[in-house]
């Protein structure tokens, strides 16, 4: 069904990788003829893929400028109106969104609200752990590591501060490597002791999805950096200063970081639409939200099963950008009464940062490791950030 003429805008919820790209792409395709309102709780776009850089964030005293781009700058040469506020309710039947700063009516809607840490009901996990899924979480973690490192000067004997990272995917791995390879004597205090870092990988395979020889390479680099890996054990409880695992063991730690998985935000989990794992919206092949014409969902908030391979599209910025381009084309098509096109995902590659100029990954079926991998990852991330800051539609990631 095509949209009816009216003055209500296209409303995009979330100015992350998905929402930002949808806004740019709709503007690019319509040259300003479709009114666009982009709402986010922050006045900035957060470079979330770089939030594992906890040593740099600690060095910056928690100042987030390097990890954010002001939305006003991103959209200054477009008709995109940015609106700051926290989305509290989405009323799909009434075509209305309630923010804590007021309500917005819409003609078309893009839900791009990302994801939050999933704690799977594990006692103490939400309350006793830190995370880097949000900028505020990364800032809190950076401040706490600084505190622990400064206090390490007073630790007796050979004991070092101990940091437990839960989750053996790319976020946990990148963070463990970063913490272990940061020179805390420069960042925290000249007599700070290097932390012992434990990476608790849980029952899922370590770095699942990467080629086996790169996984071995990552293990080797982590070991060299002093990261101790605890394999195959799920965490069953977190208490202040300790983590319980399913075999009954207890690991003590000065702080625990949770990198064990993601779910859709609770307001998305409550929507009257089909849901997949973690409450993600199970979208149609066109990224449309079933039952609500003119509404799409994009990015981490979505569960999309590739109809050809049956594989779920991963929750990555790379996938969010690819989905956003199709979603934008489909929003414009719907606005004009034209048919929608299905989304097809082709992964370009994945690179995991392993600290101190090290990395491992696969790009277009070629494996890449060592400093070339780290340099390529850095270049791609900087290219994205600079493009966004110049107000250009985001490049590949
Ligand atoms: C440490 C780390 C490293 C990563 N590395 C990579 C990588 O190398 N490559 C890669 O492809 N992916 C990587 N990812 C994954 C990537 O960051 C996510 O897949 C990506 O951010 C998803 O984009 P999104 O737009 O769906 O969500 P987000 O980028 O999280 O954006 C969601 C937006 O919605 C806003 N929002 C949420 N709820 C509300 C609300 N209620 N009201 C108002 N605003 C709200 C948020 O403020 C945010 O701006 C990494 C993730 C992390 C945490």
JSON list of N, CA, C and O in Angstrom, two decimals, residues 11 47 104 148 262 265 329 367:
[
{"chain": "A", "resi": 11, "resn": "UNK", "atom": "N", "xyz": [10.00, 9.52, 10.04]},
{"chain": "A", "resi": 11, "resn": "UNK", "atom": "CA", "xyz": [10.70, 9.62, 11.32]},
{"chain": "A", "resi": 11, "resn": "UNK", "atom": "C", "xyz": [11.66, 8.44, 11.42]},
{"chain": "A", "resi": 11, "resn": "UNK", "atom": "O", "xyz": [11.29, 7.29, 11.15]},
{"chain": "A", "resi": 47, "resn": "UNK", "atom": "N", "xyz": [30.61, 6.49, 17.60]},
{"chain": "A", "resi": 47, "resn": "UNK", "atom": "CA", "xyz": [31.40, 5.52, 16.82]},
{"chain": "A", "resi": 47, "resn": "UNK", "atom": "C", "xyz": [31.56, 4.26, 17.68]},
{"chain": "A", "resi": 47, "resn": "UNK", "atom": "O", "xyz": [32.60, 3.98, 18.28]},
{"chain": "A", "resi": 104, "resn": "UNK", "atom": "N", "xyz": [5.91, 12.68, 18.31]},
{"chain": "A", "resi": 104, "resn": "UNK", "atom": "CA", "xyz": [6.13, 12.88, 16.87]},
{"chain": "A", "resi": 104, "resn": "UNK", "atom": "C", "xyz": [5.13, 12.02, 16.11]},
{"chain": "A", "resi": 104, "resn": "UNK", "atom": "O", "xyz": [5.06, 10.81, 16.36]},
{"chain": "A", "resi": 148, "resn": "UNK", "atom": "N", "xyz": [41.18, 1.21, 39.58]},
{"chain": "A", "resi": 148, "resn": "UNK", "atom": "CA", "xyz": [41.79, -0.07, 39.96]},
{"chain": "A", "resi": 148, "resn": "UNK", "atom": "C", "xyz": [43.30, -0.02, 39.75]},
{"chain": "A", "resi": 148, "resn": "UNK", "atom": "O", "xyz": [44.09, -0.48, 40.58]},
{"chain": "A", "resi": 262, "resn": "UNK", "atom": "N", "xyz": [23.90, -9.62, 23.01]},
{"chain": "A", "resi": 262, "resn": "UNK", "atom": "CA", "xyz": [23.04, -8.46, 22.83]},
{"chain": "A", "resi": 262, "resn": "UNK", "atom": "C", "xyz": [21.59, -8.87, 22.63]},
{"chain": "A", "resi": 262, "resn": "UNK", "atom": "O", "xyz": [21.30, -9.99, 22.20]},
{"chain": "A", "resi": 265, "resn": "UNK", "atom": "N", "xyz": [16.36, -3.50, 22.50]},
{"chain": "A", "resi": 265, "resn": "UNK", "atom": "CA", "xyz": [15.93, -2.68, 23.65]},
{"chain": "A", "resi": 265, "resn": "UNK", "atom": "C", "xyz": [14.52, -3.08, 24.08]},
{"chain": "A", "resi": 265, "resn": "UNK", "atom": "O", "xyz": [13.72, -3.53, 23.26]},
{"chain": "A", "resi": 329, "resn": "UNK", "atom": "N", "xyz": [15.95, 2.91, 0.19]},
{"chain": "A", "resi": 329, "resn": "UNK", "atom": "CA", "xyz": [15.35, 2.79, -1.14]},
{"chain": "A", "resi": 329, "resn": "UNK", "atom": "C", "xyz": [13.89, 2.36, -1.02]},
{"chain": "A", "resi": 329, "resn": "UNK", "atom": "O", "xyz": [13.01, 2.87, -1.73]},
{"chain": "A", "resi": 367, "resn": "UNK", "atom": "N", "xyz": [42.65, -14.19, 3.97]},
{"chain": "A", "resi": 367, "resn": "UNK", "atom": "CA", "xyz": [42.96, -14.00, 5.38]},
{"chain": "A", "resi": 367, "resn": "UNK", "atom": "C", "xyz": [44.02, -12.91, 5.51]},
{"chain": "A", "resi": 367, "resn": "UNK", "atom": "O", "xyz": [44.88, -12.75, 4.64]}
]
